[in-house]
Structures are given as structure tokens and as C-alpha cells.
PDB file of C-alpha atoms in Angstrom:
ATOM      1  CA  UNK A   1     173.648  75.102  40.876  1.00 31.00           C
ATOM      2  CA  UNK A   2     176.365  77.288  42.409  1.00 36.00           C
ATOM      3  CA  UNK A   3     173.806  78.959  44.659  1.00 36.00           C
ATOM      4  CA  UNK A   4     172.375  75.706  46.018  1.00 34.00           C
ATOM      5  CA  UNK A   5     174.621  75.622  49.080  1.00 37.00           C
ATOM      6  CA  UNK A   6     173.390  79.015  50.290  1.00 36.00           C
ATOM      7  CA  UNK A   7     170.167  79.636  52.241  1.00 39.00           C
ATOM      8  CA  UNK A   8     167.402  81.492  50.373  1.00 46.00           C
ATOM      9  CA  UNK A   9     167.589  84.220  52.997  1.00 52.00           C
ATOM     10  CA  UNK A  10     171.275  84.894  53.746  1.00 57.00           C
ATOM     11  CA  UNK A  11     172.237  84.782  57.377  1.00 64.00           C
ATOM     12  CA  UNK A  12     174.529  87.299  59.086  1.00 78.00           C
ATOM     13  CA  UNK A  13     178.087  86.532  58.011  1.00 90.00           C
ATOM     14  CA  UNK A  14     181.037  86.450  60.379  1.00 90.00           C
ATOM     15  CA  UNK A  15     184.654  85.561  59.605  1.00 92.00           C
ATOM     16  CA  UNK A  16     188.063  86.797  60.680  1.00 93.00           C
ATOM     17  CA  UNK A  17     188.153  89.334  57.837  1.00 96.00           C
ATOM     18  CA  UNK A  18     184.514  90.233  57.196  1.00 97.00           C
ATOM     19  CA  UNK A  19     181.275  90.597  59.105  1.00 97.00           C
ATOM     20  CA  UNK A  20     177.857  91.323  57.546  1.00 97.00           C
ATOM     21  CA  UNK A  21     174.931  92.384  59.727  1.00 96.00           C
ATOM     22  CA  UNK A  22     171.336  93.203  58.714  1.00 96.00           C
ATOM     23  CA  UNK A  23     170.076  96.727  59.388  1.00 96.00           C
ATOM     24  CA  UNK A  24     166.683  96.415  57.656  1.00 96.00           C
ATOM     25  CA  UNK A  25     165.236  93.827  55.299  1.00 93.00           C
ATOM     26  CA  UNK A  26     167.082  95.396  52.375  1.00 96.00           C
ATOM     27  CA  UNK A  27     170.064  97.074  54.053  1.00 97.00           C
ATOM     28  CA  UNK A  28     173.171  95.433  55.501  1.00 98.00           C
ATOM     29  CA  UNK A  29     176.307  96.756  57.172  1.00 98.00           C
ATOM     30  CA  UNK A  30     179.589  95.146  56.090  1.00 98.00           C
ATOM     31  CA  UNK A  31     182.528  95.365  58.477  1.00 98.00           C
ATOM     32  CA  UNK A  32     186.153  94.657  57.590  1.00 98.00           C
ATOM     33  CA  UNK A  33     189.340  95.307  59.517  1.00 97.00           C
ATOM     34  CA  UNK A  34     192.192  97.720  58.864  1.00 90.00           C
ATOM     35  CA  UNK A  35     195.547  97.508  60.632  1.00 87.00           C
ATOM     36  CA  UNK A  36     196.514 101.077  61.498  1.00 76.00           C
ATOM     37  CA  UNK A  37     199.853 102.107  63.054  1.00 76.00           C
ATOM     38  CA  UNK A  38     198.037 104.878  64.927  1.00 76.00           C
ATOM     39  CA  UNK A  39     194.779 103.164  65.941  1.00 72.00           C
ATOM     40  CA  UNK A  40     195.554  99.424  65.809  1.00 78.00           C
ATOM     41  CA  UNK A  41     192.973  96.856  64.608  1.00 88.00           C
ATOM     42  CA  UNK A  42     190.175  99.061  63.288  1.00 92.00           C
ATOM     43  CA  UNK A  43     186.715  97.787  62.266  1.00 97.00           C
ATOM     44  CA  UNK A  44     185.589  99.696  59.156  1.00 98.00           C
ATOM     45  CA  UNK A  45     181.940  99.961  58.103  1.00 98.00           C
ATOM     46  CA  UNK A  46     180.389  99.899  54.674  1.00 98.00           C
ATOM     47  CA  UNK A  47     176.804  99.348  53.587  1.00 98.00           C
ATOM     48  CA  UNK A  48     174.865  97.177  51.122  1.00 98.00           C
ATOM     49  CA  UNK A  49     171.464  98.019  49.608  1.00 98.00           C
ATOM     50  CA  UNK A  50     169.471  95.167  48.084  1.00 97.00           C
ATOM     51  CA  UNK A  51     166.310  95.834  46.094  1.00 97.00           C
ATOM     52  CA  UNK A  52     164.676  93.502  43.605  1.00 96.00           C
ATOM     53  CA  UNK A  53     167.380  91.606  41.754  1.00 97.00           C
ATOM     54  CA  UNK A  54     170.079  94.252  42.232  1.00 98.00           C
ATOM     55  CA  UNK A  55     172.474  95.494  44.899  1.00 98.00           C
ATOM     56  CA  UNK A  56     174.609  98.580  45.426  1.00 98.00           C
ATOM     57  CA  UNK A  57     177.563  98.637  47.816  1.00 98.00           C
ATOM     58  CA  UNK A  58     178.797 101.671  49.714  1.00 99.00           C
ATOM     59  CA  UNK A  59     182.565 101.533  50.268  1.00 98.00           C
ATOM     60  CA  UNK A  60     184.584  98.425  49.565  1.00 98.00           C
ATOM     61  CA  UNK A  61     185.939  96.284  52.357  1.00 98.00           C
ATOM     62  CA  UNK A  62     189.521  97.220  53.183  1.00 97.00           C
ATOM     63  CA  UNK A  63     191.312  94.624  51.023  1.00 97.00           C
ATOM     64  CA  UNK A  64     190.919  92.109  48.204  1.00 97.00           C
ATOM     65  CA  UNK A  65     190.203  89.077  50.386  1.00 97.00           C
ATOM     66  CA  UNK A  66     187.302  90.647  52.275  1.00 98.00           C
ATOM     67  CA  UNK A  67     186.000  92.245  49.069  1.00 98.00           C
ATOM     68  CA  UNK A  68     185.870  88.869  47.312  1.00 98.00           C
ATOM     69  CA  UNK A  69     183.915  87.435  50.237  1.00 97.00           C
ATOM     70  CA  UNK A  70     181.394  90.286  50.160  1.00 98.00           C
ATOM     71  CA  UNK A  71     180.871  89.978  46.414  1.00 98.00           C
ATOM     72  CA  UNK A  72     180.381  86.205  46.739  1.00 96.00           C
ATOM     73  CA  UNK A  73     177.886  86.637  49.576  1.00 96.00           C
ATOM     74  CA  UNK A  74     175.772  89.015  47.497  1.00 96.00           C
ATOM     75  CA  UNK A  75     176.036  87.341  44.099  1.00 96.00           C
ATOM     76  CA  UNK A  76     175.887  83.705  45.198  1.00 94.00           C
ATOM     77  CA  UNK A  77     174.275  84.027  48.604  1.00 92.00           C
ATOM     78  CA  UNK A  78     171.437  86.281  47.490  1.00 93.00           C
ATOM     79  CA  UNK A  79     171.575  85.764  43.754  1.00 95.00           C
ATOM     80  CA  UNK A  80     171.729  89.528  43.187  1.00 97.00           C
ATOM     81  CA  UNK A  81     173.569  91.487  40.531  1.00 98.00           C
ATOM     82  CA  UNK A  82     175.872  94.123  41.999  1.00 98.00           C
ATOM     83  CA  UNK A  83     175.060  97.236  40.014  1.00 98.00           C
ATOM     84  CA  UNK A  84     177.826  99.403  41.443  1.00 98.00           C
ATOM     85  CA  UNK A  85     179.976 100.456  44.370  1.00 98.00           C
ATOM     86  CA  UNK A  86     179.939 104.033  45.704  1.00 98.00           C
ATOM     87  CA  UNK A  87     183.102 105.333  47.362  1.00 98.00           C
ATOM     88  CA  UNK A  88     182.679 107.732  50.293  1.00 98.00           C
ATOM     89  CA  UNK A  89     186.159 109.314  50.175  1.00 98.00           C
ATOM     90  CA  UNK A  90     189.703 108.534  49.079  1.00 98.00           C
ATOM     91  CA  UNK A  91     191.074 106.716  52.155  1.00 97.00           C
ATOM     92  CA  UNK A  92     191.927 102.992  52.086  1.00 95.00           C
ATOM     93  CA  UNK A  93     189.060 102.071  54.409  1.00 96.00           C
ATOM     94  CA  UNK A  94     186.716 103.152  51.584  1.00 98.00           C
ATOM     95  CA  UNK A  95     188.387 101.815  48.449  1.00 98.00           C
ATOM     96  CA  UNK A  96     191.027  99.316  49.556  1.00 97.00           C
ATOM     97  CA  UNK A  97     189.283  96.492  47.688  1.00 98.00           C
ATOM     98  CA  UNK A  98     188.248  98.473  44.610  1.00 98.00           C
ATOM     99  CA  UNK A  99     190.527  96.569  42.247  1.00 98.00           C
ATOM    100  CA  UNK A 100     188.530  93.397  42.943  1.00 98.00           C
ATOM    101  CA  UNK A 101     185.228  95.091  42.095  1.00 98.00           C
ATOM    102  CA  UNK A 102     186.645  96.278  38.793  1.00 98.00           C
ATOM    103  CA  UNK A 103     187.907  92.767  38.056  1.00 98.00           C
ATOM    104  CA  UNK A 104     184.328  91.543  38.488  1.00 98.00           C
ATOM    105  CA  UNK A 105     183.080  94.187  36.061  1.00 98.00           C
ATOM    106  CA  UNK A 106     181.349  96.203  38.785  1.00 98.00           C
ATOM    107  CA  UNK A 107     181.117  99.941  38.097  1.00 98.00           C
ATOM    108  CA  UNK A 108     182.443 102.395  40.697  1.00 98.00           C
ATOM    109  CA  UNK A 109     181.243 105.907  41.499  1.00 98.00           C
ATOM    110  CA  UNK A 110     182.723 108.722  43.588  1.00 98.00           C
ATOM    111  CA  UNK A 111     182.909 112.474  43.911  1.00 98.00           C
ATOM    112  CA  UNK A 112     185.263 113.942  41.332  1.00 98.00           C
ATOM    113  CA  UNK A 113     187.560 115.120  44.125  1.00 98.00           C
ATOM    114  CA  UNK A 114     187.814 111.523  45.337  1.00 98.00           C
ATOM    115  CA  UNK A 115     188.941 110.412  41.911  1.00 98.00           C
ATOM    116  CA  UNK A 116     191.526 113.192  41.777  1.00 98.00           C
ATOM    117  CA  UNK A 117     192.815 112.500  45.292  1.00 98.00           C
ATOM    118  CA  UNK A 118     192.974 108.745  44.723  1.00 97.00           C
ATOM    119  CA  UNK A 119     194.987 109.307  41.570  1.00 97.00           C
ATOM    120  CA  UNK A 120     197.323 111.762  43.340  1.00 97.00           C
ATOM    121  CA  UNK A 121     197.795 109.232  46.161  1.00 95.00           C
ATOM    122  CA  UNK A 122     198.796 106.546  43.630  1.00 91.00           C
ATOM    123  CA  UNK A 123     195.983 104.184  44.599  1.00 92.00           C
ATOM    124  CA  UNK A 124     196.059 100.870  42.765  1.00 91.00           C
ATOM    125  CA  UNK A 125     192.474 101.360  41.577  1.00 96.00           C
ATOM    126  CA  UNK A 126     190.690 104.645  40.828  1.00 98.00           C
ATOM    127  CA  UNK A 127     186.889 105.110  40.905  1.00 98.00           C
ATOM    128  CA  UNK A 128     185.541 105.161  37.358  1.00 98.00           C
ATOM    129  CA  UNK A 129     182.656 107.638  37.291  1.00 98.00           C
ATOM    130  CA  UNK A 130     182.702 111.024  39.020  1.00 98.00           C
ATOM    131  CA  UNK A 131     180.083 113.580  40.018  1.00 98.00           C
ATOM    132  CA  UNK A 132     180.092 117.029  41.580  1.00 97.00           C
ATOM    133  CA  UNK A 133     177.018 117.767  43.739  1.00 97.00           C
ATOM    134  CA  UNK A 134     174.587 114.865  43.395  1.00 98.00           C
ATOM    135  CA  UNK A 135     174.398 111.434  41.796  1.00 98.00           C
ATOM    136  CA  UNK A 136     171.125 109.489  41.694  1.00 98.00           C
ATOM    137  CA  UNK A 137     171.390 105.750  41.129  1.00 98.00           C
ATOM    138  CA  UNK A 138     168.607 103.205  40.716  1.00 98.00           C
ATOM    139  CA  UNK A 139     168.732  99.799  42.350  1.00 98.00           C
ATOM    140  CA  UNK A 140     165.941  97.322  41.551  1.00 96.00           C
ATOM    141  CA  UNK A 141     163.456 100.178  41.401  1.00 94.00           C
ATOM    142  CA  UNK A 142     164.791 101.803  44.570  1.00 97.00           C
ATOM    143  CA  UNK A 143     166.578 105.153  44.647  1.00 98.00           C
ATOM    144  CA  UNK A 144     170.024 105.965  46.003  1.00 98.00           C
ATOM    145  CA  UNK A 145     170.976 109.608  46.571  1.00 98.00           C
ATOM    146  CA  UNK A 146     174.695 110.332  46.726  1.00 98.00           C
ATOM    147  CA  UNK A 147     175.466 113.939  47.656  1.00 98.00           C
ATOM    148  CA  UNK A 148     178.348 116.204  48.502  1.00 98.00           C
ATOM    149  CA  UNK A 149     177.627 118.674  51.323  1.00 98.00           C
ATOM    150  CA  UNK A 150     181.075 120.044  52.076  1.00 98.00           C
ATOM    151  CA  UNK A 151     184.352 119.313  53.800  1.00 98.00           C
ATOM    152  CA  UNK A 152     184.614 117.416  57.091  1.00 98.00           C
ATOM    153  CA  UNK A 153     186.672 114.230  57.619  1.00 98.00           C
ATOM    154  CA  UNK A 154     188.165 114.921  54.191  1.00 98.00           C
ATOM    155  CA  UNK A 155     187.599 117.549  51.518  1.00 98.00           C
ATOM    156  CA  UNK A 156     185.876 114.990  49.258  1.00 98.00           C
ATOM    157  CA  UNK A 157     183.594 113.072  51.652  1.00 98.00           C
ATOM    158  CA  UNK A 158     180.016 112.405  50.552  1.00 98.00           C
ATOM    159  CA  UNK A 159     176.958 110.729  52.087  1.00 98.00           C
ATOM    160  CA  UNK A 160     174.579 108.219  50.517  1.00 98.00           C
ATOM    161  CA  UNK A 161     170.879 108.112  51.400  1.00 98.00           C
ATOM    162  CA  UNK A 162     168.187 105.503  50.766  1.00 98.00           C
ATOM    163  CA  UNK A 163     164.824 107.333  50.891  1.00 98.00           C
ATOM    164  CA  UNK A 164     162.699 104.171  51.022  1.00 97.00           C
ATOM    165  CA  UNK A 165     164.713 102.801  53.948  1.00 97.00           C
ATOM    166  CA  UNK A 166     165.438 106.170  55.588  1.00 98.00           C
ATOM    167  CA  UNK A 167     169.024 104.936  55.919  1.00 98.00           C
ATOM    168  CA  UNK A 168     172.087 107.176  55.630  1.00 98.00           C
ATOM    169  CA  UNK A 169     175.613 105.948  54.999  1.00 98.00           C
ATOM    170  CA  UNK A 170     177.766 108.721  56.409  1.00 98.00           C
ATOM    171  CA  UNK A 171     181.139 107.020  56.332  1.00 98.00           C
ATOM    172  CA  UNK A 172     183.823 108.760  58.353  1.00 98.00           C
ATOM    173  CA  UNK A 173     181.941 112.050  58.105  1.00 98.00           C
ATOM    174  CA  UNK A 174     179.700 110.574  60.844  1.00 98.00           C
ATOM    175  CA  UNK A 175     180.887 109.471  64.278  1.00 98.00           C
ATOM    176  CA  UNK A 176     179.365 106.678  66.340  1.00 98.00           C
ATOM    177  CA  UNK A 177     177.875 107.726  69.652  1.00 97.00           C
ATOM    178  CA  UNK A 178     180.540 108.658  72.225  1.00 96.00           C
ATOM    179  CA  UNK A 179     183.384 108.139  69.732  1.00 97.00           C
ATOM    180  CA  UNK A 180     186.466 110.327  69.654  1.00 95.00           C
ATOM    181  CA  UNK A 181     187.485 112.524  66.737  1.00 96.00           C
ATOM    182  CA  UNK A 182     189.613 109.846  65.087  1.00 94.00           C
ATOM    183  CA  UNK A 183     192.076 110.488  62.282  1.00 95.00           C
ATOM    184  CA  UNK A 184     192.197 114.179  61.334  1.00 97.00           C
ATOM    185  CA  UNK A 185     195.147 114.259  58.945  1.00 96.00           C
ATOM    186  CA  UNK A 186     192.961 115.296  55.988  1.00 98.00           C
ATOM    187  CA  UNK A 187     190.118 116.898  57.944  1.00 98.00           C
ATOM    188  CA  UNK A 188     188.571 120.349  57.990  1.00 98.00           C
ATOM    189  CA  UNK A 189     187.346 120.412  61.569  1.00 98.00           C
ATOM    190  CA  UNK A 190     186.147 124.017  61.323  1.00 97.00           C
ATOM    191  CA  UNK A 191     183.796 123.173  58.453  1.00 98.00           C
ATOM    192  CA  UNK A 192     182.637 119.834  59.879  1.00 98.00           C
ATOM    193  CA  UNK A 193     179.661 121.036  62.005  1.00 98.00           C
ATOM    194  CA  UNK A 194     178.203 123.149  59.185  1.00 98.00           C
ATOM    195  CA  UNK A 195     178.483 120.219  56.782  1.00 98.00           C
ATOM    196  CA  UNK A 196     176.584 117.981  59.196  1.00 98.00           C
ATOM    197  CA  UNK A 197     173.884 120.641  59.640  1.00 98.00           C
ATOM    198  CA  UNK A 198     173.326 120.689  55.868  1.00 98.00           C
ATOM    199  CA  UNK A 199     172.854 116.920  55.937  1.00 98.00           C
ATOM    200  CA  UNK A 200     170.336 117.231  58.795  1.00 98.00           C
ATOM    201  CA  UNK A 201     168.319 119.755  56.835  1.00 98.00           C
ATOM    202  CA  UNK A 202     168.379 117.617  53.697  1.00 98.00           C
ATOM    203  CA  UNK A 203     167.256 114.408  55.437  1.00 98.00           C
ATOM    204  CA  UNK A 204     165.002 115.289  58.388  1.00 97.00           C
ATOM    205  CA  UNK A 205     163.323 111.870  58.359  1.00 96.00           C
ATOM    206  CA  UNK A 206     166.454 109.752  58.631  1.00 98.00           C
ATOM    207  CA  UNK A 207     166.051 106.718  60.922  1.00 98.00           C
ATOM    208  CA  UNK A 208     169.341 104.846  60.490  1.00 98.00           C
ATOM    209  CA  UNK A 209     172.825 106.361  60.327  1.00 98.00           C
ATOM    210  CA  UNK A 210     175.840 104.194  59.514  1.00 98.00           C
ATOM    211  CA  UNK A 211     179.165 105.795  60.513  1.00 98.00           C
ATOM    212  CA  UNK A 212     182.536 104.831  59.077  1.00 98.00           C
ATOM    213  CA  UNK A 213     183.539 103.133  62.322  1.00 98.00           C
ATOM    214  CA  UNK A 214     181.612 101.936  65.352  1.00 97.00           C
ATOM    215  CA  UNK A 215     177.973 101.197  66.049  1.00 97.00           C
ATOM    216  CA  UNK A 216     175.132 102.211  63.760  1.00 98.00           C
ATOM    217  CA  UNK A 217     172.657 104.652  65.277  1.00 98.00           C
ATOM    218  CA  UNK A 218     169.887 107.072  64.437  1.00 98.00           C
ATOM    219  CA  UNK A 219     169.649 110.820  63.816  1.00 98.00           C
ATOM    220  CA  UNK A 220     171.279 111.354  67.215  1.00 98.00           C
ATOM    221  CA  UNK A 221     174.614 110.618  65.522  1.00 98.00           C
ATOM    222  CA  UNK A 222     174.297 113.778  63.434  1.00 98.00           C
ATOM    223  CA  UNK A 223     173.877 115.938  66.527  1.00 98.00           C
ATOM    224  CA  UNK A 224     176.667 114.124  68.343  1.00 98.00           C
ATOM    225  CA  UNK A 225     179.063 114.563  65.423  1.00 98.00           C
ATOM    226  CA  UNK A 226     178.291 118.247  64.951  1.00 98.00           C
ATOM    227  CA  UNK A 227     178.649 118.919  68.689  1.00 97.00           C
ATOM    228  CA  UNK A 228     181.917 116.980  68.863  1.00 97.00           C
ATOM    229  CA  UNK A 229     183.567 119.352  66.418  1.00 97.00           C
ATOM    230  CA  UNK A 230     181.978 122.472  67.872  1.00 94.00           C
ATOM    231  CA  UNK A 231     183.925 121.940  71.077  1.00 71.00           C
ATOM    232  CA  UNK A 232     186.395 124.756  71.582  1.00 53.00           C
ATOM    233  CA  UNK A 233     184.719 127.144  69.169  1.00 53.00           C
TER     234      UNK A 233
END
């Protein structure tokens, strides 16, 4: 009966702390907001993949309140079981709400470097399951490819690809069209273009690219990002 107050097909969600927008029938972008001393009120993107009776989330919202709302929207709003959450890299805009996911019994996955860096940074919650080069997850019969291609925004950043949807979650490794370079405190700007080129070669048919901040786009975002960090070479 708990689900009775929700529509059978969830509508886009919009509150002061969380926004959820559809990208395709089975893919949604979740947006939460980080207060940054350097950049101010920053919208931060994550992604949700829904297939069959299951869902996988890519990056948590930035805090516990927005994470609880996202979990409720998926579990009660859609009646789906959240199979796991995949963390893009060790910054707070990727795992700020991870403690809430663990409290709900939701498994978390990340590159092994992300786990190590999160632990070294004294994060309140650490991703549970690590991988090195590639991690394949199943979601309601659909496939999720999580891969490490090299350093860029951080040394540990990964991307997650949904072959059936041709959707790529790039996180902060990808820049929205006409964006600036953003925070570079943990970046390897010299390696960034080559890392993006490897992603282009791996996923030539990509149709949707979700960056860590800003508007979702298409494969043009890969070229824009690579060119942005080639400047001055």
C-alpha cells in the first residue's frame, strides 16, 4: 500500500535539494546541489538506470537528505529494487550520500583507487567492492559496463556505459558543452585528452553523455572535453 500514492509512471521530480529528469525510458539524470567555497551553489549530476524490476545508480546525491529522496523515488515511486550504486571518483559530489545507501543495504562499487583515496580522505563511508580495469554489472537483464581508462579529473575516475541505451555517465571526467575546466586540484590535465580518446574508441556508438555538472549532451561532449584540455599543448 505504500506505493499507492505514487503514479505508475514516475514524473520528473523537482525539489530544493534534488531534481530527477528522464533521459530515455530507462535512464534518468539525478541532480543535487553542493555548496562550494570556490564555485558557489553547484548542481551535481548522477544517473539512474532502470531495467525490469531493478535499478542501478551512478554517483550518490551530495548528502543524506537528497540521497534518501532519490532512494524513495526509485523504491516507492517505481517499485524497483536498487541493486547497487557505482561511484565515479572519490570527491564528495560522487559519494556524499553513500552512508545512506549502505544503511538501506545497497551495495556500492568503485575503482580500487577510489576506495583507497576515500579511506585516505577520511570519508564517512567507503565504497564496498573494488575493481581495477572493468566491472560488468547486470540490471534486470540489462548490462552496465564500468571501466577505468586513465587519469583526468582525478587519478581514479571511471565511466559507466549502458550498451542498450547507448548512454555514458562520464562524471567529472566529461565537461558539458562550453563549460570551463572546473576544479583541477586532483587533476592530471596532461593525461586528460588521451583518456577521453580511449573512451571514444571504446564507445563509438554513444548517443547520450552525462557530465558531472551541466547539461547532458551527445558524443560532441567527448570532443569538446578533449579539445578543452589540449589548449596550450
